[in-house]
Amino acid sequence: MDVNRRQFLTYLGAGTAALASMATGIPALAAAGSTLSGKTADHLFGLETKNHSFKPKFKEIHPTTKDDVVLPDGFKYDVIASYGDKINAAGDTFGFNSDFTCFLPIDGKSDHGLLWVNHEYLGELEYYVNGYDYLHADPDDNKRTPEQIQKYLYALGGSVIEIKKEQGTWKLVADSKYGRRVSGLTRHVLTGPAASIAKEVTGTFANCSGGVTLWNTVLSCEENYMDVVGDCKLPDAKHYGWVIEVDPFDPKSTPKKHTALGRFSHENTAMVLAPTGQLVVYMGDDAKDQYVYKYVSKAKYDPKAGKNNSKLLEEGTLYVANFGKGKWIALDYATNDALKKAVNGEGKPLFTSQADVLINCREASKAVGATPMDRPEDLEVHPIDGSVFIALTNNDKHGNFYGQIVRLFEKDNNHAGGEFTFEIFAAGGPQSGFAAPDNMAFDSAGNLWVVTDISSSSMNNGIYKPFGNNGVFFIPTSGNNQGQAAQFASAPVGAEMTGPWFTPDEKTLFLSVQHPGENLKDYSQPTSHWPKGGNAVALPSVIAITGF
C-alpha cells in the first residue's frame, strides 16, 4: 500500500506551504508569513527535522488465534524486556502488563536509546505477581497482606530501560545507569491549581498510554486508578487519576502530577503547538459516556527554555468538547457560570474553586453540557494536516459494539481555538476488518497505525469471532486506500498490542504485548505460554518489530 503525499493536495489545497509540508514530512502546515504551526511531539519525536518518505510495504495477514505475535513475511520481532527482567545495577525489575511505549534516542541514534514503558494493572493475573488468588477471592473481602500490596504497587507505574540494536537484534541493557522504576511506591509532587491536595503523594499506577513533551520528557496517564486504590487499601483516591511527567534522562528527578490537566481516567496525551505559540494537549477519558478534553497553556512555548517549559503544564485552561455544537467549553470556575451554579441533589454547590473542578472533571463536564462519547481512548495529531484523530473504542450501552475513529478539524487549523468540525474517518466492524480501536500512532507519511482492544472475555466469541486475536492495523489517511484497514500484526492469546511507537529512522516499531493469557479459568492451566512457549507462564513484554 503505497501512499503518495501529493494526493493530499486535493484535500489541503495547492500552495507552497502545503507542498513544502508534504514533501519534507514536516508535521505541520506553514501559515503564510509565519512560523510552522502545529508541530507535534507525540509519536513523532525526532522526525520533524528529517526528510522521510516512509512507504511501508507488506502483505496483510489474516485474523488468527495463534498464541504468538504473527507478522507479515519479511518482518520479525525481538522480545526486549519481559516482566521481572533486571533493568539496572541496583536490581530493579521490569514491571507488569506493559502498555504505552516511547523511544528517546541517545545522541540522536535510532539504534540506541531509552524506552519508557507503562505498566497498567494486574487483574486476574495478579497471582503471578504476588500469589494472591484473584480468581477465587471474595471481591468484598480483601485479604491481601501488606507484603502482597507492596509487590502489587511495585509492579505498576512505568519503567525506564536502556536498549540497543546490535547485529540486527534489539537488546536490553540490564545494568544501565538510566534504568529506573517509577512505581506505585514512588514519591511524586503535585503542580497546578489542585496541588493543595497534598504536599506530595505516593505512587502512580493504572498507567495506560501517554506522550512525549517537546522538551524530551515523558507524560504517563493514570486511567482506572479506582481498582488499585481499592485493592491496595489506599486512603485517598484524589491522589490518582492525573497526568504525570517523568524525566527519563535524570534517574534522580522527582516525577510530577500536573493537576491543571484534570483528573479522570486518562488514556493518553497528544501535544501540539498552536499558531499562537501556546501548548495544546489533547486527552480522552476512557470510559463509557465520558468526554474529550484539551488543555491550552496560558504562556507560550520557548524552545530555548528546555525543561523549564514544564511550567506550561501548570497554568492554562482545560476545555471539554461539545460535538453537537462543535465547540470547546472552558472548565474554568472563574468564567463559566454553569460551574458556579451547579448543585448536587441536596442543593449544595458542586464546586467552590478551580481545584474542585479539576478534581471532579466528569461532574464538571456534565454540568457544562459536554458530549458523552463512546470510550474516547487515544487521541493523535496528524503530522501533516494537523487534524486530530480520536479512537472511540466502543459502547455497548448505545449499541456501538465495534467502535470507530473520529477525525476532528480545528477551525482555521488553530489548536488553541474554540470551534471545530468532525467526521467519522473509519468505522469498526466486519466490513472494515477491525473492532475496538485503541492506541494509535502516525508514521511520517501520515499513515495511521491502530491497535485493537477487544476484551479478553469477548475475544473470539459471538460477534467478535471473525476478528480473531487483537491486532495492529495500517490505515492510510490519503490516496485511493484512505480509511481502508490492512492487518499488520496479531497478538498472542488473551493479549492486546499497545503503545505503538517508531524509532526516528522508522525502521523499528515498538509495541507492548499486554496481558497474554488473560481470561484463564485456573492458574494451573494457562491459556497462553507466550513468549517462552512450552509450559511456561505467559509474560507481558515489550517487543521491537523490524523489517520496514
Coordinates of C-alpha atoms in Angstrom, one line a residue:
M1 CA 0.0 0.0 0.0
D2 CA 2.0 3.0 -1.2
V3 CA 0.9 6.4 -0.1
N4 CA 1.5 9.4 -2.3
R5 CA 1.7 12.6 -0.2
R6 CA 1.0 14.7 -3.3
Q7 CA -2.6 13.3 -3.1
F8 CA -3.1 15.4 0.0
L9 CA -3.2 18.5 -2.3
T10 CA -6.7 17.6 -3.2
Y11 CA -7.7 17.9 0.4
L12 CA -5.4 20.6 1.6
G13 CA -5.5 22.9 -1.3
A14 CA -2.5 23.7 -3.5
G15 CA 0.2 26.2 -2.3
T16 CA 3.8 26.5 -1.4
A17 CA 3.2 25.8 2.3
A18 CA 1.2 22.7 1.6
L19 CA 3.8 21.4 -0.9
A20 CA 6.7 22.1 1.5
S21 CA 4.9 20.3 4.3
M22 CA 4.2 17.2 2.4
A23 CA 7.4 17.0 0.5
T24 CA 9.6 17.2 3.6
G25 CA 7.4 15.4 6.1
I26 CA 7.3 18.4 8.4
P27 CA 4.5 17.7 10.9
A28 CA 2.7 20.9 10.3
L29 CA 1.2 23.3 7.8
A30 CA 3.1 26.6 7.5
A31 CA 0.8 29.6 7.6
A32 CA 1.8 32.2 5.1
G33 CA 4.4 34.5 6.6
S34 CA 4.6 32.7 9.9
T35 CA 6.5 30.0 11.6
L36 CA 5.3 26.4 11.5
S37 CA 2.0 26.0 13.3
G38 CA 1.1 22.6 14.7
K39 CA 4.5 21.0 15.4
T40 CA 3.7 17.7 17.0
A41 CA 5.7 15.8 19.7
D42 CA 3.5 12.8 20.4
H43 CA 4.6 9.7 18.4
L44 CA 6.8 11.8 16.1
F45 CA 9.8 12.7 18.3
G46 CA 12.9 13.2 16.2
L47 CA 11.0 13.1 12.8
E48 CA 10.4 16.8 12.3
T49 CA 13.9 17.7 11.2
K50 CA 14.5 15.0 8.7
N51 CA 13.2 14.2 5.2
H52 CA 11.1 11.0 5.3
S53 CA 9.2 9.2 2.6
F54 CA 8.0 6.2 4.6
K55 CA 6.2 3.8 2.3
P56 CA 5.7 0.5 4.2
K57 CA 5.1 -2.5 2.0
F58 CA 3.7 -5.7 3.4
K59 CA 1.2 -8.4 2.5
E60 CA -1.6 -8.1 5.0
I61 CA -2.2 -11.0 7.3
H62 CA -5.5 -12.7 8.1
P63 CA -7.1 -12.9 11.5
T64 CA -5.7 -15.7 13.6
T65 CA -6.0 -17.3 17.1
K66 CA -2.4 -18.4 17.2
D67 CA -0.5 -18.0 20.5
D68 CA 2.2 -15.8 19.1
V69 CA 2.9 -12.4 17.6
V70 CA 2.1 -13.0 13.9
L71 CA 3.6 -10.7 11.4
P72 CA 3.8 -10.4 7.5
D73 CA 6.5 -12.2 5.7
G74 CA 9.8 -10.3 5.9
F75 CA 9.2 -8.9 9.4
K76 CA 10.5 -10.2 12.7
Y77 CA 10.2 -9.3 16.4
D78 CA 12.6 -9.2 19.3
V79 CA 11.4 -9.6 22.9
I80 CA 13.3 -6.7 24.6
A81 CA 12.0 -6.9 28.1
S82 CA 9.5 -9.1 30.0
Y83 CA 8.0 -8.9 33.4
G84 CA 10.7 -9.4 36.1
D85 CA 13.7 -8.7 33.9
K86 CA 16.5 -6.8 35.6
I87 CA 16.8 -3.2 34.4
N88 CA 19.7 -1.6 36.4
A89 CA 22.6 -2.5 38.6
A90 CA 20.5 -1.9 41.8
G91 CA 18.4 -4.9 40.8
D92 CA 15.1 -3.1 39.9
T93 CA 12.9 -5.2 37.6
F94 CA 10.7 -4.5 34.7
G95 CA 7.0 -4.1 35.6
F96 CA 3.8 -6.0 34.8
N97 CA 1.3 -5.5 31.9
S98 CA 3.3 -3.2 29.7
D99 CA 1.3 -0.6 27.8
F100 CA 2.4 2.7 26.3
T101 CA 6.0 2.9 25.0
C102 CA 8.1 5.8 23.7
F103 CA 11.6 5.8 22.4
L104 CA 14.0 8.6 23.3
P105 CA 17.3 8.5 21.3
I106 CA 20.7 8.7 22.9
D107 CA 22.9 11.1 20.9
G108 CA 20.3 11.1 18.2
K109 CA 20.7 7.5 17.3
S110 CA 17.9 5.3 16.1
D111 CA 19.6 2.1 17.4
H112 CA 20.4 3.2 20.9
G113 CA 18.1 5.0 23.4
L114 CA 15.8 4.9 26.3
L115 CA 12.4 3.2 26.2
W116 CA 9.7 4.3 28.6
V117 CA 7.1 1.6 29.2
N118 CA 3.9 2.0 31.2
H119 CA 2.6 -0.8 33.5
E120 CA -1.1 -0.6 33.8
Y121 CA -2.8 -3.2 36.0
L122 CA -2.8 -6.8 37.4
G123 CA -6.3 -8.0 37.2
E124 CA -6.8 -11.8 37.3
L125 CA -3.1 -12.3 36.5
E126 CA -2.2 -10.8 40.0
Y127 CA -1.4 -14.3 41.2
Y128 CA 1.8 -14.4 39.1
V129 CA 3.0 -11.2 40.8
N130 CA 2.2 -11.6 44.5
G131 CA 0.5 -15.0 44.9
Y132 CA -3.0 -13.6 45.6
D133 CA -5.7 -15.9 44.3
Y134 CA -7.7 -13.3 42.4
L135 CA -9.9 -15.9 40.6
H136 CA -11.3 -17.4 43.8
A137 CA -11.1 -14.4 46.1
D138 CA -14.2 -12.7 47.5
P139 CA -14.1 -9.2 46.0
D140 CA -15.9 -7.9 49.1
D141 CA -13.4 -9.4 51.5
N142 CA -9.9 -8.0 50.6
K143 CA -7.4 -10.3 52.3
R144 CA -4.3 -9.0 50.6
T145 CA -1.4 -8.9 53.0
P146 CA 0.9 -5.8 53.3
E147 CA 3.6 -7.8 51.5
Q148 CA 1.2 -8.6 48.6
I149 CA 0.2 -5.0 48.4
Q150 CA 3.8 -3.9 48.3
K151 CA 4.5 -6.3 45.4
Y152 CA 1.3 -5.2 43.7
L153 CA 2.2 -1.5 43.8
Y154 CA 5.8 -2.1 42.7
A155 CA 4.7 -4.0 39.6
L156 CA 2.8 -0.9 38.3
G157 CA 3.7 2.5 37.1
G158 CA 6.5 2.7 34.5
S159 CA 10.0 1.5 33.6
V160 CA 12.9 3.4 32.0
I161 CA 15.0 0.9 30.2
E162 CA 18.1 1.4 28.0
I163 CA 18.1 -0.6 24.8
K164 CA 20.5 -1.2 21.9
K165 CA 20.2 -2.8 18.5
E166 CA 23.3 -4.9 18.0
Q167 CA 23.9 -7.2 15.0
G168 CA 20.3 -6.8 13.9
T169 CA 18.7 -7.6 17.3
W170 CA 17.3 -5.3 20.0
K171 CA 18.5 -6.0 23.5
L172 CA 18.0 -4.7 27.0
V173 CA 21.0 -3.1 28.9
A174 CA 20.4 -4.9 32.2
D175 CA 22.9 -2.7 34.2
S176 CA 22.0 0.7 32.7
K177 CA 22.7 3.8 34.7
Y178 CA 19.3 5.1 33.3
G179 CA 17.3 2.0 34.3
R180 CA 14.6 3.1 36.7
R181 CA 11.3 2.2 38.1
V182 CA 8.6 4.8 38.7
S183 CA 6.0 2.7 40.6
G184 CA 3.1 2.7 43.0
L185 CA 5.7 3.3 45.7
T186 CA 7.5 6.3 44.2
R187 CA 7.2 9.8 45.6
H188 CA 5.5 12.4 43.4
V189 CA 4.9 16.1 43.7
L190 CA 1.7 17.9 42.6
T191 CA 1.6 21.1 40.4
G192 CA -1.2 23.4 39.4
P193 CA -4.5 24.6 40.8
A194 CA -5.2 21.4 42.8
A195 CA -1.7 21.0 44.2
S196 CA -3.1 21.8 47.7
I197 CA -4.4 18.2 47.9
A198 CA -1.1 17.1 49.4
K199 CA 2.5 18.3 49.7
E200 CA 3.4 15.1 48.0
V201 CA 1.8 11.8 47.0
T202 CA 3.0 8.2 46.9
G203 CA 2.8 6.3 43.7
T204 CA 1.5 6.1 40.2
F205 CA -0.5 3.2 38.7
A206 CA -3.2 2.4 36.2
N207 CA -0.8 3.9 33.7
C208 CA -2.4 3.4 30.3
S209 CA -1.0 5.5 27.5
G210 CA 0.9 8.8 27.4
G211 CA 3.1 11.0 25.2
V212 CA 6.4 12.8 24.9
T213 CA 6.8 16.5 25.5
L214 CA 8.6 19.0 23.2
W215 CA 11.3 19.2 25.9
N216 CA 12.1 15.5 25.9
T217 CA 10.3 14.2 29.0
V218 CA 7.5 11.6 29.2
L219 CA 3.9 12.1 30.1
S220 CA 2.2 9.0 31.5
C221 CA -1.5 8.8 32.1
E222 CA -3.3 7.3 35.1
E223 CA -6.5 5.6 34.0
N224 CA -8.6 3.1 36.0
Y225 CA -7.0 4.1 39.3
M226 CA -10.0 3.2 41.5
D227 CA -9.4 -0.5 41.1
V228 CA -5.9 -0.2 42.5
V229 CA -7.0 2.2 45.3
G230 CA -9.5 -0.4 46.5
D231 CA -7.2 -3.5 46.0
C232 CA -4.3 -1.8 47.9
K233 CA -6.4 -0.2 50.6
L234 CA -5.2 3.3 49.8
P235 CA -6.6 6.2 51.8
D236 CA -7.2 9.0 49.3
A237 CA -8.3 8.4 45.7
K238 CA -7.8 12.1 44.9
H239 CA -4.1 11.5 44.7
Y240 CA -4.6 9.5 41.5
G241 CA -6.2 10.0 38.1
W242 CA -3.7 12.6 36.8
V243 CA -1.1 13.0 34.1
I244 CA 2.4 12.5 35.4
E245 CA 5.7 13.8 34.0
V246 CA 8.9 11.9 34.2
D247 CA 12.4 12.9 33.1
P248 CA 13.9 9.6 31.8
F249 CA 17.4 11.0 31.5
D250 CA 17.6 12.0 35.1
P251 CA 17.1 9.0 37.4
K252 CA 17.2 11.2 40.5
S253 CA 14.4 13.5 39.4
T254 CA 11.0 13.6 41.1
P255 CA 8.0 12.8 38.9
K256 CA 5.2 15.5 38.8
K257 CA 1.5 15.1 38.7
H258 CA 0.0 18.0 36.7
T259 CA -3.4 18.8 38.1
A260 CA -4.1 21.5 35.5
L261 CA -4.7 18.7 33.0
G262 CA -7.6 17.4 35.1
R263 CA -8.5 14.2 36.9
F264 CA -10.3 11.4 35.1
S265 CA -9.5 8.1 33.5
H266 CA -6.7 9.4 31.2
E267 CA -5.8 7.4 28.2
N268 CA -3.0 9.4 26.6
T269 CA -1.8 12.9 25.7
A270 CA -1.2 14.4 22.3
M271 CA 0.8 17.5 22.4
V272 CA 0.9 20.2 19.7
L273 CA 1.8 23.9 19.3
A274 CA -0.9 26.2 18.2
P275 CA -0.2 29.1 15.8
T276 CA -0.3 31.4 18.8
G277 CA 2.7 29.6 20.3
Q278 CA 0.6 28.1 23.1
L279 CA 1.0 24.5 24.1
V280 CA -2.1 22.3 23.5
V281 CA -2.6 18.8 25.0
Y282 CA -5.5 16.6 23.7
M283 CA -6.8 13.9 26.1
G284 CA -9.7 11.4 26.4
D285 CA -11.5 9.9 29.3
D286 CA -11.6 6.1 28.6
A287 CA -15.0 5.1 30.0
K288 CA -18.5 4.8 28.5
D289 CA -20.3 8.1 28.1
Q290 CA -17.2 10.2 29.1
Y291 CA -15.6 13.1 27.4
V292 CA -12.9 14.5 25.1
Y293 CA -10.6 17.3 26.5
K294 CA -7.9 19.6 25.5
Y295 CA -5.6 21.8 27.7
V296 CA -4.3 25.2 26.4
S297 CA -1.4 26.7 28.2
K298 CA -1.5 30.4 29.3
A299 CA 2.1 31.2 28.3
K300 CA 3.9 30.3 25.1
Y301 CA 6.4 27.6 24.4
D302 CA 10.0 28.7 24.4
P303 CA 12.4 26.3 22.7
K304 CA 15.3 27.9 24.5
A305 CA 13.8 27.3 27.9
G306 CA 14.2 23.5 27.7
K307 CA 12.8 21.6 30.6
N308 CA 11.5 24.8 32.2
N309 CA 8.7 24.6 29.6
S310 CA 7.2 22.0 32.0
K311 CA 5.7 25.1 33.8
L312 CA 3.3 25.4 30.8
L313 CA 1.5 22.4 32.1
E314 CA 0.8 24.2 35.4
E315 CA -1.1 27.2 34.3
G316 CA -3.7 27.2 31.5
T317 CA -7.3 26.3 30.6
L318 CA -8.9 22.9 30.4
Y319 CA -11.6 22.5 27.8
V320 CA -14.2 19.8 27.1
A321 CA -15.8 19.1 23.8
N322 CA -19.4 19.6 22.8
F323 CA -19.7 17.7 19.5
G324 CA -23.3 18.7 18.9
K325 CA -22.3 22.4 18.7
G326 CA -18.7 21.9 17.5
K327 CA -17.4 24.0 20.4
W328 CA -14.8 23.7 23.2
I329 CA -16.2 24.6 26.6
A330 CA -13.9 26.1 29.2
L331 CA -13.8 24.2 32.5
D332 CA -12.9 27.5 34.2
Y333 CA -14.6 28.2 37.5
A334 CA -13.8 31.9 37.3
T335 CA -15.5 32.4 33.9
N336 CA -18.1 29.6 33.4
D337 CA -21.3 30.4 35.3
A338 CA -22.6 26.9 34.8
L339 CA -19.9 25.6 37.1
K340 CA -20.8 28.2 39.8
K341 CA -24.5 27.3 39.5
A342 CA -24.1 23.5 39.6
V343 CA -25.5 21.9 42.7
N344 CA -25.9 18.3 44.0
G345 CA -29.1 16.5 45.0
E346 CA -29.2 18.4 48.2
G347 CA -29.0 21.8 46.5
K348 CA -25.4 22.4 47.7
P349 CA -22.7 23.7 45.2
L350 CA -20.8 21.0 43.4
F351 CA -17.8 23.3 43.0
T352 CA -16.4 26.2 45.0
S353 CA -13.0 26.5 43.3
Q354 CA -11.0 25.6 40.2
A355 CA -9.4 22.8 42.3
D356 CA -12.8 21.3 42.8
V357 CA -13.5 21.5 39.1
L358 CA -10.2 19.7 38.2
I359 CA -10.6 17.0 40.8
N360 CA -14.1 16.3 39.6
C361 CA -13.8 16.7 35.8
R362 CA -16.5 14.3 35.0
E363 CA -19.1 16.1 37.1
A364 CA -17.9 19.4 35.7
S365 CA -18.1 18.3 32.1
K366 CA -21.6 17.1 32.7
A367 CA -22.6 20.4 34.3
V368 CA -21.4 22.4 31.3
G369 CA -23.2 20.3 28.7
A370 CA -20.3 18.4 27.2
T371 CA -21.0 15.5 24.8
P372 CA -20.7 11.9 26.3
M373 CA -18.7 9.7 24.0
D374 CA -18.2 6.0 23.3
R375 CA -15.0 5.4 25.3
P376 CA -12.6 8.1 23.9
E377 CA -9.2 6.5 24.2
D378 CA -6.2 7.6 22.2
L379 CA -6.1 11.0 20.5
E380 CA -3.3 11.8 18.0
V381 CA -2.5 14.8 15.9
H382 CA -1.9 14.2 12.1
P383 CA 1.7 15.1 11.3
I384 CA 0.8 16.8 8.0
D385 CA -2.5 18.5 8.2
G386 CA -2.9 18.9 12.0
S387 CA -6.3 17.2 12.2
V388 CA -7.0 15.3 15.5
F389 CA -7.8 11.6 15.3
I390 CA -9.9 10.1 18.2
A391 CA -10.2 6.4 18.9
L392 CA -13.7 5.7 20.2
T393 CA -13.3 2.0 21.3
N394 CA -17.0 1.0 21.8
N395 CA -20.0 1.4 24.0
D396 CA -22.5 -1.4 24.2
K397 CA -24.9 0.8 26.1
H398 CA -25.5 2.6 22.8
G399 CA -25.3 -0.5 20.6
N400 CA -21.8 0.6 19.4
F401 CA -20.0 -2.7 19.7
Y402 CA -17.2 -2.2 17.2
G403 CA -16.1 1.4 17.8
Q404 CA -14.9 4.0 15.3
I405 CA -12.2 6.6 14.6
V406 CA -13.3 10.2 14.5
R407 CA -11.3 13.0 12.8
L408 CA -11.6 16.4 14.3
F409 CA -10.7 19.6 12.4
E410 CA -10.0 22.7 14.4
K411 CA -11.3 25.9 12.9
D412 CA -8.6 27.7 10.9
N413 CA -6.2 24.9 12.0
N414 CA -5.9 26.7 15.3
H415 CA -5.5 24.1 18.0
A416 CA -6.0 26.7 20.7
G417 CA -9.3 27.9 19.2
G418 CA -12.8 27.3 20.4
E419 CA -14.6 25.7 17.4
F420 CA -14.2 22.5 15.3
T421 CA -15.9 20.2 12.9
F422 CA -15.6 16.4 12.7
E423 CA -16.2 13.3 10.6
I424 CA -16.2 9.6 11.0
F425 CA -12.9 8.6 9.5
A426 CA -13.2 4.8 9.9
A427 CA -15.8 2.6 11.5
G428 CA -15.0 -0.8 13.1
G429 CA -16.9 -3.9 12.1
P430 CA -16.6 -6.9 9.8
Q431 CA -16.7 -4.6 6.8
S432 CA -13.5 -2.9 7.8
G433 CA -11.8 -5.9 9.4
F434 CA -11.1 -4.3 12.8
A435 CA -13.0 -3.7 16.0
A436 CA -12.5 -1.8 19.2
P437 CA -9.7 0.7 18.1
D438 CA -7.5 1.7 21.0
N439 CA -3.9 3.2 20.7
M440 CA -2.8 4.9 17.5
A441 CA 0.4 6.2 16.0
F442 CA 1.3 8.1 12.8
D443 CA 4.3 7.5 10.6
S444 CA 5.9 10.5 8.9
A445 CA 3.9 10.0 5.8
G446 CA 0.7 10.4 7.7
N447 CA -0.4 6.7 7.7
L448 CA -2.3 5.7 10.8
W449 CA -1.2 2.6 12.8
V450 CA -4.0 1.3 15.1
V451 CA -4.1 -1.4 17.7
T452 CA -7.3 -3.0 18.9
D453 CA -8.7 -3.8 22.3
I454 CA -11.4 -6.4 22.1
S455 CA -11.7 -7.5 25.7
S456 CA -10.3 -10.9 26.6
S457 CA -13.7 -12.1 27.7
S458 CA -15.2 -11.2 24.3
M459 CA -12.3 -12.2 22.0
N460 CA -13.1 -15.0 19.6
N461 CA -16.7 -15.2 20.8
G462 CA -20.0 -14.2 19.3
I463 CA -19.9 -11.1 17.1
Y464 CA -16.1 -10.7 17.7
K465 CA -15.2 -14.2 16.4
P466 CA -14.4 -13.1 12.9
F467 CA -11.6 -10.7 14.2
G468 CA -9.5 -13.4 15.9
N469 CA -7.0 -12.2 18.4
N470 CA -6.4 -8.5 18.8
G471 CA -4.1 -6.9 16.2
V472 CA -2.3 -4.0 14.6
F473 CA -3.8 -2.3 11.6
F474 CA -2.4 0.0 9.0
I475 CA -4.8 2.7 7.7
P476 CA -3.8 5.3 5.1
T477 CA -5.2 8.8 5.6
S478 CA -4.9 9.8 1.9
G479 CA -4.9 8.3 -1.5
N480 CA -7.0 5.5 -3.1
N481 CA -6.9 3.4 0.1
Q482 CA -7.8 6.2 2.5
G483 CA -9.6 4.8 5.5
Q484 CA -9.1 1.2 4.5
A485 CA -7.5 -1.0 7.2
A486 CA -4.9 -3.7 6.5
Q487 CA -3.9 -6.0 9.3
F488 CA -0.2 -5.9 10.0
A489 CA 0.1 -8.0 13.2
S490 CA -1.8 -10.3 15.5
A491 CA -1.3 -10.7 19.3
P492 CA -1.0 -13.9 21.3
V493 CA -4.0 -15.5 23.1
G494 CA -5.8 -13.2 25.5
A495 CA -3.5 -10.3 24.8
E496 CA -3.7 -6.8 23.2
M497 CA -1.0 -4.9 21.5
T498 CA -0.4 -1.5 23.0
G499 CA 1.8 1.6 22.8
P500 CA 2.9 1.7 19.1
W501 CA 6.0 3.9 18.6
F502 CA 8.5 4.2 15.8
T503 CA 12.2 4.9 16.0
P504 CA 13.3 8.2 14.3
D505 CA 14.5 6.3 11.2
E506 CA 11.2 4.3 11.2
K507 CA 13.0 1.0 10.8
T508 CA 11.7 -0.3 14.1
L509 CA 8.2 -0.3 15.6
F510 CA 7.9 -0.8 19.4
L511 CA 4.8 -2.5 20.9
S512 CA 3.8 -3.9 24.2
V513 CA 2.1 -7.2 24.4
Q514 CA -0.2 -6.8 27.4
H515 CA -2.0 -9.4 29.5
P516 CA -1.2 -12.5 27.4
G517 CA -3.0 -15.5 28.9
E518 CA -5.9 -13.4 30.4
N519 CA -9.3 -14.9 30.7
L520 CA -8.0 -18.1 32.2
K521 CA -10.1 -20.3 34.5
D522 CA -7.4 -22.0 36.5
Y523 CA -3.8 -20.9 37.3
S524 CA -2.7 -24.4 36.7
Q525 CA -4.0 -24.3 33.1
P526 CA -2.6 -21.1 31.4
T527 CA -4.3 -20.1 28.2
S528 CA -1.1 -18.6 26.8
H529 CA 2.6 -19.6 27.0
W530 CA 4.0 -16.6 25.1
P531 CA 6.8 -15.6 24.7
K532 CA 8.8 -18.6 26.0
G533 CA 6.4 -21.3 24.8
G534 CA 6.3 -24.9 26.2
N535 CA 4.6 -25.0 29.6
A536 CA 5.9 -21.5 30.6
V537 CA 3.6 -19.0 32.2
A538 CA 2.8 -16.1 29.8
L539 CA 4.8 -12.9 30.5
P540 CA 3.7 -9.4 29.5
S541 CA 6.6 -8.0 27.4
V542 CA 7.7 -5.2 25.1
I543 CA 8.8 -6.1 21.6
A544 CA 10.6 -4.5 18.7
I545 CA 9.4 -5.2 15.2
T546 CA 11.9 -4.8 12.3
G547 CA 11.7 -5.3 8.5
F548 CA 10.4 -1.9 7.4

